[in-house]
Coordinates of N, CA and C in Angstrom, one line a residue:
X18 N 15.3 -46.2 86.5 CA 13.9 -46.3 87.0 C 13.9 -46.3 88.5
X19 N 12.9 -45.5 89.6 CA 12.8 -45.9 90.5 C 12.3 -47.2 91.0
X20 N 12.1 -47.4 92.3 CA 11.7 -48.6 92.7 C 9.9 -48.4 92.5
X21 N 9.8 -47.4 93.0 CA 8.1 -47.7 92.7 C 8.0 -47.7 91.4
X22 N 8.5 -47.1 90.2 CA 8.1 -47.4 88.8 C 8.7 -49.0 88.3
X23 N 9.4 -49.4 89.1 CA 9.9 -50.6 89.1 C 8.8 -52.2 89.0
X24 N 8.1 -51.0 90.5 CA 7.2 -51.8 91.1 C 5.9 -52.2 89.9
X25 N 5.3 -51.5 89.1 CA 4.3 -51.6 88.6 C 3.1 -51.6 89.3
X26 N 2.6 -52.5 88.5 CA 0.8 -52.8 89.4 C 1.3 -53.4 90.9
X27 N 2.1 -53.5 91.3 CA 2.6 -54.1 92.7 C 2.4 -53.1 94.4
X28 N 2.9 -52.0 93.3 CA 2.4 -50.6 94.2 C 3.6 -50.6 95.4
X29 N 3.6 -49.8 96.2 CA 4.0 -49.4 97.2 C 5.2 -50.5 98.3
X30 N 3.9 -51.3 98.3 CA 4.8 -52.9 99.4 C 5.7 -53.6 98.4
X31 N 5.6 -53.3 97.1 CA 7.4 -54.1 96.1 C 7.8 -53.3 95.9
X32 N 7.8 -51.9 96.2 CA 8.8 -51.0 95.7 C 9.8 -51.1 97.1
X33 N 8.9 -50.9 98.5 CA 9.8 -50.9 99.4 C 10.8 -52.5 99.2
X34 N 10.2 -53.6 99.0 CA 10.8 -55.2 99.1 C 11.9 -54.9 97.9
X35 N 11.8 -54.1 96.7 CA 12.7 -53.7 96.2 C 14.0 -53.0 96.7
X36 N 13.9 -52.1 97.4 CA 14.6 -51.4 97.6 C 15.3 -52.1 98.8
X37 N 14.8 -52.8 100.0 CA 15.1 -53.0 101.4 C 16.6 -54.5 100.4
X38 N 15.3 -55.3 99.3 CA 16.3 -56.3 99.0 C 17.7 -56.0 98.2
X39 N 18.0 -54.1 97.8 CA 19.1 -53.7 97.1 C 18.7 -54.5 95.2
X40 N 17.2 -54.3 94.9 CA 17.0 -54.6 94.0 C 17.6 -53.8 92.8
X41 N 17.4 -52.4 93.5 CA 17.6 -50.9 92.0 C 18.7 -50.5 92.9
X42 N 19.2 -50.3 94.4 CA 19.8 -49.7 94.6 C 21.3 -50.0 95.1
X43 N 22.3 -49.4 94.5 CA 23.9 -49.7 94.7 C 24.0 -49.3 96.0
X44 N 25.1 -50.5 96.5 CA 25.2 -50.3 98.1 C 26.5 -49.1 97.9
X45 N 26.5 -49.1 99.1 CA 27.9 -48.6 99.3 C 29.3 -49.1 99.0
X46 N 29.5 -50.1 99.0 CA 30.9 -50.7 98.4 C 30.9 -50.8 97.0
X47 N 29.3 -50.6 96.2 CA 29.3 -50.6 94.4 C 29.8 -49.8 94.5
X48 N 29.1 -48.4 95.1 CA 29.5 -46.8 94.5 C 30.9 -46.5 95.0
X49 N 31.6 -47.2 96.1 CA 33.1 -46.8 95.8 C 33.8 -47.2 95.1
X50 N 33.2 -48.3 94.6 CA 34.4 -49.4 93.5 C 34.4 -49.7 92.5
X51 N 32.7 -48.3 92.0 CA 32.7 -48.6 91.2 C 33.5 -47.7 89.6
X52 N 33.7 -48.3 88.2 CA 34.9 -47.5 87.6 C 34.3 -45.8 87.8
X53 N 35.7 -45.5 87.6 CA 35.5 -43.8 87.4 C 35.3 -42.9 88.9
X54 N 34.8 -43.9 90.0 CA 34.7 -43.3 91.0 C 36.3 -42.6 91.7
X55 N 36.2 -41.4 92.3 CA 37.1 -40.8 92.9 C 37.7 -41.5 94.3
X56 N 39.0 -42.2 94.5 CA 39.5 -42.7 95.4 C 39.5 -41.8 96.1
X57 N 39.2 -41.0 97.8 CA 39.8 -40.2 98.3 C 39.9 -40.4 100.0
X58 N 41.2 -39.8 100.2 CA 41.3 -40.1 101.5 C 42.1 -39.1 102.7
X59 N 41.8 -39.1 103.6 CA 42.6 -38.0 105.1 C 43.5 -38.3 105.4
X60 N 44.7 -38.0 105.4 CA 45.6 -38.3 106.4 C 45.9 -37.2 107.2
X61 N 45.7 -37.7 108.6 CA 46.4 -37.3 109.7 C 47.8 -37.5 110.4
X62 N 48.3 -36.2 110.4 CA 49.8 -36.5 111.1 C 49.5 -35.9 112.4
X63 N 50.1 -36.7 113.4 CA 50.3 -36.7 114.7 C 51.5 -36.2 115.6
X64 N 51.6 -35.8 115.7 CA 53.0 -35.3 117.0 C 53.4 -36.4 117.7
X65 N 54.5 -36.9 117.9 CA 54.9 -38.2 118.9 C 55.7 -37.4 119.8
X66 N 56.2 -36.3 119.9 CA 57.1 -35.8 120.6 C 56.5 -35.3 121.9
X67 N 55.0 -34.7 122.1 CA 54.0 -34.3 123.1 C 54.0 -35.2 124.2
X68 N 54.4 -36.7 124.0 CA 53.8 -37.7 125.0 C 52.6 -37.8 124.9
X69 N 51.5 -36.9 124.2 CA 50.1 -36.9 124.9 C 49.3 -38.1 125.2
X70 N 48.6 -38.2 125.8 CA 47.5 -39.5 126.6 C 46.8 -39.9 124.9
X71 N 46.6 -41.3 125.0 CA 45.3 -41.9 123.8 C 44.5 -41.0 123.7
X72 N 43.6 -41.0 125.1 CA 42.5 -40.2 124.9 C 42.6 -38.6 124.3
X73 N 43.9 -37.9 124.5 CA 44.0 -36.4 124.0 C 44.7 -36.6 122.7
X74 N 45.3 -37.6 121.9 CA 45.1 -38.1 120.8 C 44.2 -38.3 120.3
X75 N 42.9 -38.8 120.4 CA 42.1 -38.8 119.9 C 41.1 -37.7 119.7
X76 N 41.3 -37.1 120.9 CA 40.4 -35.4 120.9 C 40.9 -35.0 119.6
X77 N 42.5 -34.7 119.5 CA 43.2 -33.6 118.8 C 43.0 -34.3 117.1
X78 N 42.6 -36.3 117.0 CA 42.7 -36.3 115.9 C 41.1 -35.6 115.7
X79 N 40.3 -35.9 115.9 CA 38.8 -35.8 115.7 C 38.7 -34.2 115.6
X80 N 39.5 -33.1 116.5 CA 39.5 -32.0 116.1 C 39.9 -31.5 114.2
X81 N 40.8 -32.3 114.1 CA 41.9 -32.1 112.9 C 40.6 -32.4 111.9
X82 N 40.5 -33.4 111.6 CA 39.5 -34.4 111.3 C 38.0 -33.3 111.0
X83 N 37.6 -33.0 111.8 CA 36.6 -31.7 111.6 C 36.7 -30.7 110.8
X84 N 38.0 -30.0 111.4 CA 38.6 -29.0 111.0 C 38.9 -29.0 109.4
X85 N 39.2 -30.3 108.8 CA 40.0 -30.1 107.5 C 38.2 -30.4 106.8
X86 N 37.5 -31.2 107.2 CA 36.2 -31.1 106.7 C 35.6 -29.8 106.2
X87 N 35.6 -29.1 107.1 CA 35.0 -27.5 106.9 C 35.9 -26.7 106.0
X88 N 37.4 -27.2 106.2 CA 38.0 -26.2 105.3 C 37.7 -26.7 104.2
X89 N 37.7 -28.3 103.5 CA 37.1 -28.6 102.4 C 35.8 -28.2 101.5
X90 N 34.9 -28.3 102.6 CA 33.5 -27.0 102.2 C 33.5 -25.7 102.0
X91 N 34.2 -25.2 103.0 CA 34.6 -23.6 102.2 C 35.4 -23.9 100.9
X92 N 36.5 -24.5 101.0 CA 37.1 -24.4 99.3 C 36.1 -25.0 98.5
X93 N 35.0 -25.0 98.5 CA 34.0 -25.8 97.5 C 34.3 -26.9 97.2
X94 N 34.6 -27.6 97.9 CA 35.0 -29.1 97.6 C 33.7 -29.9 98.2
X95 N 32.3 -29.6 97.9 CA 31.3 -30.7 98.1 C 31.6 -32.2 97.6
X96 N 31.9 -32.4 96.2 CA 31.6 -33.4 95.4 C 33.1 -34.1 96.4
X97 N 34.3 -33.7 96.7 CA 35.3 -34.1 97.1 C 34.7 -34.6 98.5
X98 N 33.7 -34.0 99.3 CA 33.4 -34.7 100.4 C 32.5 -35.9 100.3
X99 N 31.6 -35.7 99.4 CA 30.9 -36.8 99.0 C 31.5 -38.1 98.7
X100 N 32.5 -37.8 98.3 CA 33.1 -39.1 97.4 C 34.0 -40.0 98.9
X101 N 34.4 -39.1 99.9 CA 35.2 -39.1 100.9 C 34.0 -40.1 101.3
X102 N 33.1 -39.7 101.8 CA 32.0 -40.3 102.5 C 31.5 -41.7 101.7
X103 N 31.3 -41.7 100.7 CA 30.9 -42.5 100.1 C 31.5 -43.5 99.9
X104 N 33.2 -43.2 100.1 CA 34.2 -44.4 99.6 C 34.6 -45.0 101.2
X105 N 33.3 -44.6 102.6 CA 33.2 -45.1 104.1 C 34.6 -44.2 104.3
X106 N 35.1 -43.0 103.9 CA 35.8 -41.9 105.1 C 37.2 -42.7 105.4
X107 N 37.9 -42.9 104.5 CA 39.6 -43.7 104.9 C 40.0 -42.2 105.6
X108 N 40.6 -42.6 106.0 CA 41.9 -41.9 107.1 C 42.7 -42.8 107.6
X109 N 44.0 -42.0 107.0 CA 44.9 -42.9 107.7 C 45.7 -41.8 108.7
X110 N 46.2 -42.1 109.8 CA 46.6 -41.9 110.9 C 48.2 -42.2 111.2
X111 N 49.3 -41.1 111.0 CA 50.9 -41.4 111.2 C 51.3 -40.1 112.3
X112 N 52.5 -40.8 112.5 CA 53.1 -40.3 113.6 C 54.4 -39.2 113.2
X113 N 54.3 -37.7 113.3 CA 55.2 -37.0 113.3 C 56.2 -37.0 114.3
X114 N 57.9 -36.1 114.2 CA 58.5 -36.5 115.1 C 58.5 -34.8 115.9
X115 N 57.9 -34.0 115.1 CA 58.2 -32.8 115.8 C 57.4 -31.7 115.0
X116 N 57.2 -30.6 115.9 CA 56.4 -29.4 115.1 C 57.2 -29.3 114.0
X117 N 58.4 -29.4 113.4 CA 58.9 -28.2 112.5 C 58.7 -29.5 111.4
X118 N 58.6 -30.9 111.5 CA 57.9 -32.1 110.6 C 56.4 -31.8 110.1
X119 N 55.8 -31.6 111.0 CA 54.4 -31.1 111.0 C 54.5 -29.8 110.0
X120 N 54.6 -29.4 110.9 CA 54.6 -27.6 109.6 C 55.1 -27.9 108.6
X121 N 55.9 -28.2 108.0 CA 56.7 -28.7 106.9 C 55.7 -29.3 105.9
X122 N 55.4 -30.7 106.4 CA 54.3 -31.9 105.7 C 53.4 -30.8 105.6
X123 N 52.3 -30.3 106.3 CA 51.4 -29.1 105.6 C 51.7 -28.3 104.8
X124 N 52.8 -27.9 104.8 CA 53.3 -26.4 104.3 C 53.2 -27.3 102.2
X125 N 54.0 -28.4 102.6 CA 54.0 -29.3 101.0 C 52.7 -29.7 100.5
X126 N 51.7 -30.1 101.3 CA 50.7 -30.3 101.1 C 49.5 -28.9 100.6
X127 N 49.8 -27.9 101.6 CA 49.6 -27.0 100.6 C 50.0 -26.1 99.4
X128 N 51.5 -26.4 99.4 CA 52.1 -26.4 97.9 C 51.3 -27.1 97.0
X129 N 50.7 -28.1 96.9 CA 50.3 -29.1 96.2 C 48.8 -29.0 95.7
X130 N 48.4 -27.9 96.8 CA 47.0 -28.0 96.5 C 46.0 -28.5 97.5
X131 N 46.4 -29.1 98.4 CA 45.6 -29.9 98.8 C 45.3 -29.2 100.4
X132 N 44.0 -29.4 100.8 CA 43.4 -28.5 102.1 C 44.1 -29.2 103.0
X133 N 44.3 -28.2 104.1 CA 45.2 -28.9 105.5 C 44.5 -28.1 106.5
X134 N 44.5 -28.9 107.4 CA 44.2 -27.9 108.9 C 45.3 -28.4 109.9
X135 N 45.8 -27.2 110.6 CA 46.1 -27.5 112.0 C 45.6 -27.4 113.1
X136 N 45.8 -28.1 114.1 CA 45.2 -28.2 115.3 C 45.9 -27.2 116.4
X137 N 45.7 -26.2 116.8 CA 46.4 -25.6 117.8 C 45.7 -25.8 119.5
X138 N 46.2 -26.7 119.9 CA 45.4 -27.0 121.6 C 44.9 -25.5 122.3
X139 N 44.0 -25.7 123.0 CA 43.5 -25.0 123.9 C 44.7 -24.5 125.2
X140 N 45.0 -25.6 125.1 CA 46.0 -25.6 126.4 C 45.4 -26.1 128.3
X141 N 44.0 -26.5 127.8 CA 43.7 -26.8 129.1 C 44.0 -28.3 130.0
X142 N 44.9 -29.1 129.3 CA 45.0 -30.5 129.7 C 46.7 -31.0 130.0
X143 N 47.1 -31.2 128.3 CA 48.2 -32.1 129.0 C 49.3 -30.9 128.1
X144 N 48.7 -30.0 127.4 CA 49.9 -29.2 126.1 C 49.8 -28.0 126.3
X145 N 50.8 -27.0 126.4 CA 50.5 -25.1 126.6 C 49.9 -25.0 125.4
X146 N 49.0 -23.7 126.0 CA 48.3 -23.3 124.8 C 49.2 -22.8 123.7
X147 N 48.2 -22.9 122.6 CA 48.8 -22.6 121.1 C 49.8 -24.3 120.3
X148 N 49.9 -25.1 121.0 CA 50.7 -26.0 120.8 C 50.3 -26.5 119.6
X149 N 50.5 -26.6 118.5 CA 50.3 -27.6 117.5 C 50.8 -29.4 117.8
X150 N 49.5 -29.9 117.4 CA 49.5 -30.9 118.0 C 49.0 -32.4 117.0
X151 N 48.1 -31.4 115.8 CA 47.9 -32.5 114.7 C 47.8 -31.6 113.6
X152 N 47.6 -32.4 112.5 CA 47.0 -31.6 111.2 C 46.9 -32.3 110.4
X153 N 45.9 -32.2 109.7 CA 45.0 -32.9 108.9 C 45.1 -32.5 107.2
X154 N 45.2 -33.4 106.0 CA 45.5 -33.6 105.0 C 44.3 -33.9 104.3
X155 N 43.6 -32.9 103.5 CA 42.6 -33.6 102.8 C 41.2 -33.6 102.9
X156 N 40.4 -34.5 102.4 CA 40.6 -35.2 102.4 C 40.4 -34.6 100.9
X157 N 41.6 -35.5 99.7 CA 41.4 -35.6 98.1 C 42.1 -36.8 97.8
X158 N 41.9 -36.8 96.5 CA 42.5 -37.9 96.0 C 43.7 -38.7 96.7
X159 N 43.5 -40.1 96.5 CA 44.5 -40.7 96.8 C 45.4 -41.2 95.9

């Protein structure tokens, strides 16, 4: 039942007191936890061999991060983003030791099935262009 059908003869001002108090509605921590729900989560691998700055770490995760988003929507993976979102967006975050680690971990991950993106830098900062520099796993089941 909604909250206004909830509400009854109460009308409008108990449906909102319903709702604001999480009378009808599951928060966020119900609907991840709750049974049957899809665990899912991103992982990001990193390059440690770049040196790169926090800050161009962070660019390159949040690029990755985007990136494997959209490729998840083109593969029709809505309900798979949903559940990402809804279970508050895990990502976990590790450190590779080299491109040919990186390419590798994706290359298995897409054996597997699962969406990957790479990051290839711009080249305007601290890495020559074309450098692969992150790539992103996911986000599916955990």
């Amino acid at each position: 039942a909604s909250a206004l059908e909830a509400a009854g003869p109460g009308g409008v001002e108990l449906a909102i007191e319903l709702v604001l108090t999480n009378g009808l509605e599951p928060t966020i921590a119900e609907l991840s936890t709750a049974p049957g729900v899809r665990r899912v989560k991103m992982v990001v691998l990193v390059r440690k061999d770049l040196g790169m700055s926090p800050g161009k770490v962070a660019a390159q995760v949040a690029h990755a991060v985007l990136g494997a988003y959209k490729a998840t929507a083109r593969a029709g993976g809505e309900v798979t983003l949903q559940a990402w979102e809804i279970g508050g967006e895990p990502t976990i975050i590790l450190g590779v030791e080299s491109a040919s680690s990186l390419r590798g971990l994706l290359a298995q991950a897409a054996a597997a099935g699962l969406v990957n993106h790479c990051v290839a830098d711009a080249g305007r900062t601290e890495v020559e262009p074309g450098t692969q520099t992150v790539g992103a796993i996911g986000p599916d089941s955990a």
